[in-house]
XYZ file of C-alpha atoms in Angstrom:
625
model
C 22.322 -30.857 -3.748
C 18.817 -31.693 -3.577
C 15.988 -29.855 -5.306
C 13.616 -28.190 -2.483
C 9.651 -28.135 -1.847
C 8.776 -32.124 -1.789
C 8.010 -31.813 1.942
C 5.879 -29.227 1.459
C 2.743 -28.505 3.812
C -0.570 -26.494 3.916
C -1.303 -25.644 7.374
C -0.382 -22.410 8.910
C 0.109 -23.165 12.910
C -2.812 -21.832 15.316
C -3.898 -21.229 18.572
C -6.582 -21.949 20.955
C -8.616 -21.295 24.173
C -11.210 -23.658 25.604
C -14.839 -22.697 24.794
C -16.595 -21.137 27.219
C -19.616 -22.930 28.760
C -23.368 -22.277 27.930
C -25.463 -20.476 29.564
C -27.231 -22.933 32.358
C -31.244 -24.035 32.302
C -31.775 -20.989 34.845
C -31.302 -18.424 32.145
C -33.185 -20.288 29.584
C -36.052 -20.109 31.775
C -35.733 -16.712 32.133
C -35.884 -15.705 28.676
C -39.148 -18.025 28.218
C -40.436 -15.873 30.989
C -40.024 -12.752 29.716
C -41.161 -13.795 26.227
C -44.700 -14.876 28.103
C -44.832 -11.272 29.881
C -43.922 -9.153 26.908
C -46.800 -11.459 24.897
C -49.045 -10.500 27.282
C -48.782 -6.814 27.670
C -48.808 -6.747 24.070
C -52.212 -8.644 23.481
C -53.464 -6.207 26.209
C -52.110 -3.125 24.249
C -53.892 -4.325 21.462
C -57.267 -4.424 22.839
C -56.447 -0.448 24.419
C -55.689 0.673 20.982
C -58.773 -1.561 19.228
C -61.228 0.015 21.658
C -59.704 3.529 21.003
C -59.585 3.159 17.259
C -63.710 1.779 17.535
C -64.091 5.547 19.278
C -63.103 7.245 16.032
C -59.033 7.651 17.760
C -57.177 8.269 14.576
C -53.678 7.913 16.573
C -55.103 4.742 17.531
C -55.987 3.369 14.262
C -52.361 4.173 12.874
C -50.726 2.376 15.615
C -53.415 -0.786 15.776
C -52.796 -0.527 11.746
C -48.650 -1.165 12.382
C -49.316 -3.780 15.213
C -51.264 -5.738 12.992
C -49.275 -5.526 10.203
C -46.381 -6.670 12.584
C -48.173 -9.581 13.394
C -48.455 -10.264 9.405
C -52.125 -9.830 9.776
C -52.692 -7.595 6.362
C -56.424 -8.064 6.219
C -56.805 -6.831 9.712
C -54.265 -4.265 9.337
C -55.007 -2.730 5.611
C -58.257 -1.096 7.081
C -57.077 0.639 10.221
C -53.924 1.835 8.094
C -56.096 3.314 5.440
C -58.802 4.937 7.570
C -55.687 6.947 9.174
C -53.629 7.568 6.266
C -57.406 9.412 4.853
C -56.919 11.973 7.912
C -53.384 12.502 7.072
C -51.189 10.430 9.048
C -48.065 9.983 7.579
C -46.736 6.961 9.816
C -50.000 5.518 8.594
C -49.057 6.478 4.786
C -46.001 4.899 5.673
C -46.596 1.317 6.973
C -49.581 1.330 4.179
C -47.082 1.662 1.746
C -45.100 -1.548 3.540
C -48.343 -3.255 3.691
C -48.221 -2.780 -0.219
C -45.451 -3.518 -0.869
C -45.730 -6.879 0.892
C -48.962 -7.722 -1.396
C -46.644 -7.451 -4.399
C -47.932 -3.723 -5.398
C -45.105 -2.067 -5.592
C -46.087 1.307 -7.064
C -49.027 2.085 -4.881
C -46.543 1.506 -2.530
C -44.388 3.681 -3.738
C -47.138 6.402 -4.399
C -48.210 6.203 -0.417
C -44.582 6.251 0.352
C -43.982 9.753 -1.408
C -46.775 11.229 0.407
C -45.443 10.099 3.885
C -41.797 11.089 2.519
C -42.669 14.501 1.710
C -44.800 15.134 4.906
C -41.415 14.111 6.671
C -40.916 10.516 7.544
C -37.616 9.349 7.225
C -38.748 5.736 7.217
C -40.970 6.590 3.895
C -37.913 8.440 2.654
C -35.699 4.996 2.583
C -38.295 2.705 1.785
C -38.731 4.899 -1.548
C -34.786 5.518 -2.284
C -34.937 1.518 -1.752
C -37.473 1.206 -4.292
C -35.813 3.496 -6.731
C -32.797 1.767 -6.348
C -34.657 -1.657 -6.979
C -35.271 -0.162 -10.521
C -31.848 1.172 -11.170
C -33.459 5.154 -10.648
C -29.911 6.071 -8.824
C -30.405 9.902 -8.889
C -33.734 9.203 -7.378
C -33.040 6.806 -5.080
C -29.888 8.777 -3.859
C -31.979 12.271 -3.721
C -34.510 9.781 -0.948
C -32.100 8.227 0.633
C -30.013 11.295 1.759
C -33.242 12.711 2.609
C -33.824 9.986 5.302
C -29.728 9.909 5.957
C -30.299 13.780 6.847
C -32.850 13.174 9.349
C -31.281 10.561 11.019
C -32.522 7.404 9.642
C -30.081 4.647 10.496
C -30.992 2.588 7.631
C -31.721 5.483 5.272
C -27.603 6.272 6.326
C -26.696 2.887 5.593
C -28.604 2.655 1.824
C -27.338 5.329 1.163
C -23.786 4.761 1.895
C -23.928 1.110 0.076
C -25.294 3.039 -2.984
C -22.271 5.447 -2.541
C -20.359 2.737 -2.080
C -21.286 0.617 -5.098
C -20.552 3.587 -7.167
C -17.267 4.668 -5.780
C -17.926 7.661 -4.322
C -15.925 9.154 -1.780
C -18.834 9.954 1.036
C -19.376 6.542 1.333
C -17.769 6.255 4.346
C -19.413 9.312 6.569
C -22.814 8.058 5.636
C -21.167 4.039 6.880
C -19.934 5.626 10.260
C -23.111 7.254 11.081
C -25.537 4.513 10.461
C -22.413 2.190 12.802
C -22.661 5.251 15.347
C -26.477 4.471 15.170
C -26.208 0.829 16.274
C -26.265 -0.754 12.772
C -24.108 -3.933 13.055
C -23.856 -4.229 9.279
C -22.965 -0.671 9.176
C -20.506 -1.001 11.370
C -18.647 -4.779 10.105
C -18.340 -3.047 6.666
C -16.438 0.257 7.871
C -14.081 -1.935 9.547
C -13.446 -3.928 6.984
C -12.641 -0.313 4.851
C -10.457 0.786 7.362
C -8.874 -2.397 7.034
C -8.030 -2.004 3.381
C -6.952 1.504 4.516
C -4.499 0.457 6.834
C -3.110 -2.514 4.725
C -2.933 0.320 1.838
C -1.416 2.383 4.395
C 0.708 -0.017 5.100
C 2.011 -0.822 1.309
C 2.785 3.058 1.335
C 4.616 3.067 4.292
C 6.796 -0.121 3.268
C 7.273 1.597 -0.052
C 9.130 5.136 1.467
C 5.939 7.180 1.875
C 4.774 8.230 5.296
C 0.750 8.522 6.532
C -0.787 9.595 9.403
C -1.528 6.764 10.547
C -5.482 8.581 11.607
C -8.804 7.417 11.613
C -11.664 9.014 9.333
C -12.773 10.889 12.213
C -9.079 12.749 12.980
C -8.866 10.587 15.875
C -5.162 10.012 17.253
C -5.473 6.102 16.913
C -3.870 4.083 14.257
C -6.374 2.928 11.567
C -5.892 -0.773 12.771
C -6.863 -0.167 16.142
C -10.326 1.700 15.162
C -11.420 -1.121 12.917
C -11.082 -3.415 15.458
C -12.945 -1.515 17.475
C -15.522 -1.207 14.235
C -15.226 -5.190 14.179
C -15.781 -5.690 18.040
C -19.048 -3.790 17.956
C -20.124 -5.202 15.133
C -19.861 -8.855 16.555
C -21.434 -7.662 20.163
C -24.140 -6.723 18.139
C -24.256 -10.770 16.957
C -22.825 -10.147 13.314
C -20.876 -13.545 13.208
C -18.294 -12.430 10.214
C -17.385 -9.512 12.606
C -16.970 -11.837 15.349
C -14.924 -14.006 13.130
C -12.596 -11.142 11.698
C -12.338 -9.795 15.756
C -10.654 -13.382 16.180
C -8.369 -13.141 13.669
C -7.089 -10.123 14.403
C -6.568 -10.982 18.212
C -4.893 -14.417 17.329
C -2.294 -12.589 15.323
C -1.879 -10.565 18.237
C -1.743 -13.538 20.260
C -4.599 -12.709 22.684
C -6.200 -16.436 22.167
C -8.201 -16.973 25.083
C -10.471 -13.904 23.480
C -9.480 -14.693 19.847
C -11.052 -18.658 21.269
C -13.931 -16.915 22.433
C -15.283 -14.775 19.523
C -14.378 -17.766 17.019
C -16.624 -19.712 19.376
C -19.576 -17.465 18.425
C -19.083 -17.345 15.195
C -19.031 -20.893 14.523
C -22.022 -21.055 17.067
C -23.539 -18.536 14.212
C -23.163 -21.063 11.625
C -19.686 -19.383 10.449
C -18.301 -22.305 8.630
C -14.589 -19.957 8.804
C -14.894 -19.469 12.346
C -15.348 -22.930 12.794
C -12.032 -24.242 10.803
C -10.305 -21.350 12.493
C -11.300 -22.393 15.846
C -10.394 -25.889 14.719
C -6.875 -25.325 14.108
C -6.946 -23.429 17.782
C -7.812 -27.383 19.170
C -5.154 -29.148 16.869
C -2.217 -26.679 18.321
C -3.622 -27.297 21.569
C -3.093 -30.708 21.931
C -6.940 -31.564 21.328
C -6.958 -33.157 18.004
C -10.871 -34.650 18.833
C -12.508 -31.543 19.644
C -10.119 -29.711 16.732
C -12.209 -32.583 14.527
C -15.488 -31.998 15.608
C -15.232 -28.449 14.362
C -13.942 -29.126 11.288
C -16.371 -32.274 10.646
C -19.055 -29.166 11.368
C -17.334 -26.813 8.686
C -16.319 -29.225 6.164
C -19.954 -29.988 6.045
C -20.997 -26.192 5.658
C -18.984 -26.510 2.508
C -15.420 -24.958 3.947
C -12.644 -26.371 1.937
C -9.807 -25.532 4.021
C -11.480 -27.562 6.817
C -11.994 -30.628 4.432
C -7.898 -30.516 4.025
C -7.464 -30.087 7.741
C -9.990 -33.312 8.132
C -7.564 -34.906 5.515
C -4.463 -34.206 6.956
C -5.139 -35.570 9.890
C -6.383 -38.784 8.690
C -3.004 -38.974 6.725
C -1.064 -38.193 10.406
C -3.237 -41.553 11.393
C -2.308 -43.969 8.707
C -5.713 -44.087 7.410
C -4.824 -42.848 4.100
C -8.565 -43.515 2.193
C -10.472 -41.607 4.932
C -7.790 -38.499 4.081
C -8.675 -39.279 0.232
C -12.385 -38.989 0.890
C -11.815 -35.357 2.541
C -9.230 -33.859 0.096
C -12.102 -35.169 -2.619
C -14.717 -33.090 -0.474
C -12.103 -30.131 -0.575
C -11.434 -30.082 -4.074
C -15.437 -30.420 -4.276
C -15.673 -27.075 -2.317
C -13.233 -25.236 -4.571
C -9.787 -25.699 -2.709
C -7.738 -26.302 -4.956
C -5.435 -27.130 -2.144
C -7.209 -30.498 -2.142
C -5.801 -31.625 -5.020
C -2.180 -30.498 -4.271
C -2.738 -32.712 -0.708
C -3.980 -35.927 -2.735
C -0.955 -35.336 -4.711
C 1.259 -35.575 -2.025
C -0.501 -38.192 -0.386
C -0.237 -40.549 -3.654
C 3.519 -39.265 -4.075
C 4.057 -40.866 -0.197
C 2.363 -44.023 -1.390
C 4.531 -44.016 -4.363
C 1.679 -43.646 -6.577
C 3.533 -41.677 -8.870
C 1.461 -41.561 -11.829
C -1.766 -40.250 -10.031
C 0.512 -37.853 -7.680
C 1.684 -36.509 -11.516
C -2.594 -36.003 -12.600
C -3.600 -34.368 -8.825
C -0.463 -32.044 -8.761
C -1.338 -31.197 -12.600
C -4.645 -30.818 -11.721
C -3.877 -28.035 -8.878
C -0.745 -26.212 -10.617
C -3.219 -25.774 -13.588
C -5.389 -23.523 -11.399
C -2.640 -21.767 -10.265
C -1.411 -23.626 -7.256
C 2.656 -22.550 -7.150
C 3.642 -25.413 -4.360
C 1.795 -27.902 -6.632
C 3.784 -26.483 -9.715
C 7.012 -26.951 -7.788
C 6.169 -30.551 -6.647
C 4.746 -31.569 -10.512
C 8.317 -30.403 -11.676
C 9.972 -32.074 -8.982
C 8.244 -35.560 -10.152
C 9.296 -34.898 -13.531
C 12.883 -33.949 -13.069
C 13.280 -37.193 -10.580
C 11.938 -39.092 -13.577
C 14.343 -37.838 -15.660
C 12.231 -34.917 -17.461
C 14.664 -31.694 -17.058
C 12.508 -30.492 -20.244
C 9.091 -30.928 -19.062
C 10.409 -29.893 -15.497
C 11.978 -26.295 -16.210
C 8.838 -24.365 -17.509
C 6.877 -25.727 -14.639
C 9.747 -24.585 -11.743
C 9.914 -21.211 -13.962
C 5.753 -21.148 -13.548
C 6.237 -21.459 -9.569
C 9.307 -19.056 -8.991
C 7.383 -16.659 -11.168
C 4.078 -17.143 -8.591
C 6.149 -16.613 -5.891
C 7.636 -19.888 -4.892
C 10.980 -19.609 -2.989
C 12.040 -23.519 -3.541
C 11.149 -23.345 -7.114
C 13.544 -20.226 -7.876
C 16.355 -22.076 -5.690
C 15.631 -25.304 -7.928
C 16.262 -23.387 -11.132
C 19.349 -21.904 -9.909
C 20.317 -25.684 -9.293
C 19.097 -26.781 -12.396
C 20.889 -23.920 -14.429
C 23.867 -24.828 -12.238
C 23.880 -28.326 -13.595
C 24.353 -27.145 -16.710
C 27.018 -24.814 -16.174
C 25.032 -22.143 -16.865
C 26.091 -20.306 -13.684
C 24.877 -16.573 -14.425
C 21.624 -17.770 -14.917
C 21.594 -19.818 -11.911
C 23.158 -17.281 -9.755
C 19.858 -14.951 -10.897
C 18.087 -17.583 -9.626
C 19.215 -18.287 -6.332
C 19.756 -14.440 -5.729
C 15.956 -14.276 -6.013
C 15.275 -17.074 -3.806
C 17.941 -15.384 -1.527
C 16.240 -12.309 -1.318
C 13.176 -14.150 -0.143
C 15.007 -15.844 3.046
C 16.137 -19.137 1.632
C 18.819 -20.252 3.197
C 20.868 -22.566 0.890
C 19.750 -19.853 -1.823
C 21.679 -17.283 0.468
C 24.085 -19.740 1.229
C 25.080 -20.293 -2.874
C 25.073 -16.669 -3.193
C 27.778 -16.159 -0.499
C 29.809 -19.257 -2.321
C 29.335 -17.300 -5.351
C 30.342 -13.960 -4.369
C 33.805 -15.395 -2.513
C 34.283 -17.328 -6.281
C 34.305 -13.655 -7.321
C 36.207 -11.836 -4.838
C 33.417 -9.772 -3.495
C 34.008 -10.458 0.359
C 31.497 -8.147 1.587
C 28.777 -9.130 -0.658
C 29.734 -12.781 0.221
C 29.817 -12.328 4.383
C 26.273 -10.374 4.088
C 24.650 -13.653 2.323
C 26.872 -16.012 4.226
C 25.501 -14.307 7.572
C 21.812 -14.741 6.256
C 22.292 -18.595 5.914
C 23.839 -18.824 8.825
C 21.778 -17.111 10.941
C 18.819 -19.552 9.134
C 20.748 -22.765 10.676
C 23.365 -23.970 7.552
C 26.552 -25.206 9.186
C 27.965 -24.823 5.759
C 27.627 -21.374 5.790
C 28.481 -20.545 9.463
C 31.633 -22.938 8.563
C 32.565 -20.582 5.731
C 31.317 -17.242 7.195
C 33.703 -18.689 9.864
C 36.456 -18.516 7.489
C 35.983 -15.414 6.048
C 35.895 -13.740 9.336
C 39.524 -15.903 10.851
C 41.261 -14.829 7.381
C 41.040 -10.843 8.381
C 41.948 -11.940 12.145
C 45.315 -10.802 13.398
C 47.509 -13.412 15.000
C 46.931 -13.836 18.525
C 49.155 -12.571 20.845
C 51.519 -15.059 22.980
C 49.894 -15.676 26.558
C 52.094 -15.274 29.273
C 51.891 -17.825 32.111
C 49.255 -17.260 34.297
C 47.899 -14.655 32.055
C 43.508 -15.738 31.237
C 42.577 -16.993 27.838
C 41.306 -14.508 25.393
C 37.541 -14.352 24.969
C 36.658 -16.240 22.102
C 36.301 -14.409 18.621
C 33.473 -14.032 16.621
C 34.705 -16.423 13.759
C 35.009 -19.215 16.936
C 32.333 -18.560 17.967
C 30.608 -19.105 14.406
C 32.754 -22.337 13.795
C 31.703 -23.575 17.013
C 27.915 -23.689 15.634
C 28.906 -24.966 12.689
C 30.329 -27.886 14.472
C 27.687 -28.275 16.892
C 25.405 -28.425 13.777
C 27.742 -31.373 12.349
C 30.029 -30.028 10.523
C 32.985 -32.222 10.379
C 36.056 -29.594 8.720
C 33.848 -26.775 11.630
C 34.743 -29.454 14.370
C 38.098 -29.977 13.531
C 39.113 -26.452 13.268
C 37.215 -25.775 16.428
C 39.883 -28.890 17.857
C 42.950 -27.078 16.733
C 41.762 -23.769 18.168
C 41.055 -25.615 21.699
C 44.978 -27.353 21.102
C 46.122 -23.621 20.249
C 44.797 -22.957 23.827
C 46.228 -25.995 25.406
C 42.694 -27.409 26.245
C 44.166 -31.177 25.292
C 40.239 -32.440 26.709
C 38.052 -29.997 24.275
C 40.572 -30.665 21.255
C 40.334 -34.113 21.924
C 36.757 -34.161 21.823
C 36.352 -32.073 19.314
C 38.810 -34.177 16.874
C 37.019 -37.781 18.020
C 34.024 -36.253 17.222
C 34.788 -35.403 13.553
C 36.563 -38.608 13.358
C 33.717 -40.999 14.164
C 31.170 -38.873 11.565
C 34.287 -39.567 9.190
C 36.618 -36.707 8.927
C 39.923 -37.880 7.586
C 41.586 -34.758 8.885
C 40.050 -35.478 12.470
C 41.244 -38.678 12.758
C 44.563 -37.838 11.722
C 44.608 -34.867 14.508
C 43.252 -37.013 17.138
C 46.158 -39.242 16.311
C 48.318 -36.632 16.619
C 47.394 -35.353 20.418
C 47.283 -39.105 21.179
C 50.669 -40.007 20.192
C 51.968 -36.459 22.029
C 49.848 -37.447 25.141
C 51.945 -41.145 24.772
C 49.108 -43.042 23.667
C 50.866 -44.058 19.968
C 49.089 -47.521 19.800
C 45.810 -45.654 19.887
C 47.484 -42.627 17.378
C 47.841 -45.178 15.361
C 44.427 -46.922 14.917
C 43.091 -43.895 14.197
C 46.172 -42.570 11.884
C 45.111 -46.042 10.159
C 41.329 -44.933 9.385
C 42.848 -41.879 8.091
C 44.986 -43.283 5.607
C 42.483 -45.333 5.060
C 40.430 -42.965 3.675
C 43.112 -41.300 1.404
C 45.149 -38.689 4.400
C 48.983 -39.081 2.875
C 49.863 -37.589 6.070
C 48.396 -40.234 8.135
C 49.937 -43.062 5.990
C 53.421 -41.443 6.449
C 53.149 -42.142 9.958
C 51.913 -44.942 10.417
C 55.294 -46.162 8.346
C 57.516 -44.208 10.772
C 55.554 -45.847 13.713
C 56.023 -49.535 12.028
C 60.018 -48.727 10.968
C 60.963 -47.555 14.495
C 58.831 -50.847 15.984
C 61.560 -52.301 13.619
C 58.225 -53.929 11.469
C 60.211 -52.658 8.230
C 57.983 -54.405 5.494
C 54.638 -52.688 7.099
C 56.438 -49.703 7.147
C 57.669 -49.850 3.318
C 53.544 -50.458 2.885
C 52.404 -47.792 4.642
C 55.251 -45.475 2.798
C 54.772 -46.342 -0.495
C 51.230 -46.044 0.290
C 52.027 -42.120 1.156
C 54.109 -41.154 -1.789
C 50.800 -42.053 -3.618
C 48.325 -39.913 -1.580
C 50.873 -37.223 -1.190
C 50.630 -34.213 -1.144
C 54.230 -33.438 -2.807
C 55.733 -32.324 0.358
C 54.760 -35.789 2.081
C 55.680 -38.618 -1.418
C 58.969 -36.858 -0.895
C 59.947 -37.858 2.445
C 57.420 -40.488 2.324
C 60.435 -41.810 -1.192
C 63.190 -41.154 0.929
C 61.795 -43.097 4.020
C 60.925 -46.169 1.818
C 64.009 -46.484 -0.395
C 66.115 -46.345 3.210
C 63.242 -49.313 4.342
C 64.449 -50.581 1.382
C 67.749 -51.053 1.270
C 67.646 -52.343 5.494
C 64.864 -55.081 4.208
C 68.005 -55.841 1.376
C 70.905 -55.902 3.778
């Protein structure tokens, strides 16, 4: 039996829709348009409020103040902001303070904010809990911050719930949802991605016996998934490109991929080097390996290391083996340890075994199971079963599936078959199917049939012929014997044990394809037997040949019986041998036929060297008359 996980590969399968198109020159235009017009009005709004403010308007001077200091004009604006903050205006106080604060004086910033603050703006309010916050003054800043939260601030509501946040506390979230209810897009990407946690936690509790709600924060009768989508698909209409990214994701699992194609699309377009891999992988599935590589050419050079693989892997598919090199070197480079585990298996299918050895130690070393699996692989092939055991033990105890099925082979090897049956019960458990499959063998060794069909059925159902053969068994040893068919009377529906020998066979199975012969026979389907029997025959089933003989010889075709009751014996079928030397004695070719019976009293079994004696002694004695 071979050890498992030296095919391994990184790439989870994707999806993909094609891009939509840009926007055409038309629109552009428009835009530039409306930029000009909106400069315009506002130059002419300027000179309103300048003229105003020159009259002694103090209204004027605040809001000529705050255009300036839009512009970034602070000379120009510093002036105008002060003359109104002297008569009391607090939006004045306010962007004076921002004016301030942008000339590096931070406390007389902070002095002009508390005046505006406590004459009620909720944008002084913020900007102060901000600047409290700056200087690690939590009580203070939180005591500001709620006071602009309060009065509807939306970014007062979001400061204050990341300060909430950052220490844990458990109104985070209804200060999050407001400012998102507000239009913030940050706001709103960061309560989806709590709900998410929730409903993943959720989740965990659900899978572990306990029962939720399933509710939103906000009592609503939708499951927590579906309202942080909708969190995430605000968020990216709003142009937050990790939204947009996380909106794809969650419709690709879903299998929606035309919009899952679309929202990756802006995201990359962002300069989301994620989105861009992701929408990558979308092309490869598609067919479109040249777009899939322009995508990941574009993340891979944003620094994504999962895109750098993707680059190398297909380079490998292309036979140009340094160019894959180069971009599993870039992926390492970018942290993915992934990279190394590819150059390792890369250098193992050059048979570069000594550098596959230093890339898979390289990524098991930072924790890479798959790599762990393959290093002990390379060892135990080279004859290391020391060296190779605590590095198969490292992966099965990460989580690899092939590594806990190799230790329950390795233990096996050594006899050690409790300890090997721990191991492949663990793999088992995990849906591997020649785990499951050594399991059931194990369980029939025992006597504990039930045990044995429920792990026989789970590597069958996974595609072993070698358990559907013996599940097969199992289930045709509790069968009753068929009842006699009457003439005329229509053949029984096949069982379920046919029905699993019948994939077994189809799957290869030589002893499956020969039993499914003699159950066609049993019917009287001569063609299907036959078939069946040649079948097993030609892949080199002893017992098939010998069969096919058999209905041959009954059907009157003995020379042909006999070629293949030849191949049989052959191969070591006592049976077989015994008649081919009745076939030779009654052609009256006595001295083959003493061959071909002495040959039979050696294969046996007992039953056959018996008759197999008598027949040659009486060959015997007529070759001595």
């Amino acid at each position: 039996m071979d050890v498992m996980g030296d095919k391994a590969t990184l790439f989870e399968t994707g999806r993909f829709v094609q891009p939509s198109e840009p926007g055409d020159a038309g629109e552009v235009a428009d835009a530039a348009r409306m930029t000009a017009e909106q400069a315009a009005e506002e130059a002419a709004e300027e000179v309103r409020q300048r003229l105003a403010a020159e009259a002694g308007d103090i209204e004027a001077m605040s809001v000529l103040g705050a255009l300036l200091l839009r512009r970034g004009d602070l000379d120009g604006a510093e002036p105008h902001l002060r003359a109104a903050t002297a008569t009391g205006d607090r939006a004045a106080a306010n962007n004076l303070g921002v004016l301030l604060h942008q000339r590096g004086y931070a406390e007389e910033a902070a002095g002009w904010w508390r005046i505006a603050a406590v004459a009620g703006s909720a944008a002084a309010a913020h900007a102060l809990g901000r600047h409290h916050r700056e200087r690690g003054d939590e009580p203070a800043a939180e005591y500001w911050l709620r006071q602009s939260a309060e009065q509807g601030h939306v970014l007062g509501a979001y400061a204050l719930a990341d300060l909430q946040e950052h220490r844990g506390d458990s109104g985070a979230e209804r200060w999050m949802r407001a400012a998102a209810e507000r239009g913030h897009r940050e706001a709103a990407y960061r309560l989806a991605r709590a709900l998410d946690r929730q409903a993943a936690q959720e989740e965990s509790r659900e899978a572990g016996g306990e029962r939720g709600d399933g509710r939103g924060g906000d009592g609503a009768d939708t499951s927590l998934a579906d309202e942080a989508e909708q969190w995430h698909r605000q968020a990216a209409a709003r142009g937050h490109r990790r939204a947009a990214l996380h909106l794809g994701a969650i419709l690709e699992k879903r299998g929606e991929l035309k919009e899952a194609g679309r929202w990756y699309l802006t995201s990359a377009k962002d300069g989301e080097a994620r989105a861009a891999c992701a929408l990558g992988f979308l092309l490869r599935d598609a067919g479109d390996t040249e777009s899939a590589a322009v995508w990941w050419l574009r993340a891979a050079q944003d620094g994504d290391g999962n895109a750098a693989n993707a680059l190398g892997a297909l380079h490998a598919e292309r036979g140009e083996p340094q160019t894959a090199e180069r971009w599993y070197r870039a992926a390492m480079d970018a942290g993915d340890v992934n990279g190394a585990y590819n150059l390792g298996l890369l250098c193992a299918e050059q048979g570069r075994t000594a550098q596959a050895e230093q890339w898979y130690r390289r990524a098991a070393y930072a924790g890479h199971r798959e790599a762990a699996n393959a290093l002990a692989i390379l060892l135990l092939r080279g004859g290391d079963t020391t060296g190779a055991e605590p590095w198969f033990s490292k992966a099965a105890e990460a989580g690899s599936v092939d590594a806990a099925f190799n230790l329950g082979i390795l233990h096996a090897g050594r006899g050690e078959e409790p300890a090997a049956l721990r191991w492949y019960e663990r793999a088992a458990a995990a849906g591997h199917t020649e785990a499951a499959l050594q399991v059931g063998i194990a369980r029939l060794r025992d006597g504990d049939e039930p045990e044995a069909e429920r792990h026989l059925r789970c590597a069958a159902g996974g595609g072993s012929p070698e358990a559907a053969y013996r599940l097969a068994t199992v289930l045709d040893a509790r069968r009753p014997p068929a009842p006699a068919h009457e003439l005329g009377e229509s053949v029984h529906e096949k069982s379920e044990c046919e029905e699993w020998y019948e994939r077994a066979a189809s799957q290869g199975h030589r002893r499956a394809q020969v039993r499914v012969g003699m159950l066609a026979a049993a019917r009287g389907d001569v063609v299907e037997a036959a078939r069946w029997y040649r079948e097993a025959a030609e892949a080199g089933s002893r017992n098939g040949a010998f069969n096919l003989g058999l209905l041959l010889a009954r059907e009157g075709s003995e020379p042909e019986a006999a070629v293949w009751w030849t191949r049989a014996a052959d191969a070591g079928h006592g049976r077989a041998a015994l008649r081919l030397a009745l076939v030779y004695a009654r052609r009256g070719e006595l001295a083959e036929g003493q061959s071909w019976a002495d040959r039979a009293v050696t294969l046996g079994p007992a039953e056959v060297s018996e008759r197999a004696a008598r027949l040659r002694d009486a060959l015997r004695q007529e070759l001595s008359a």
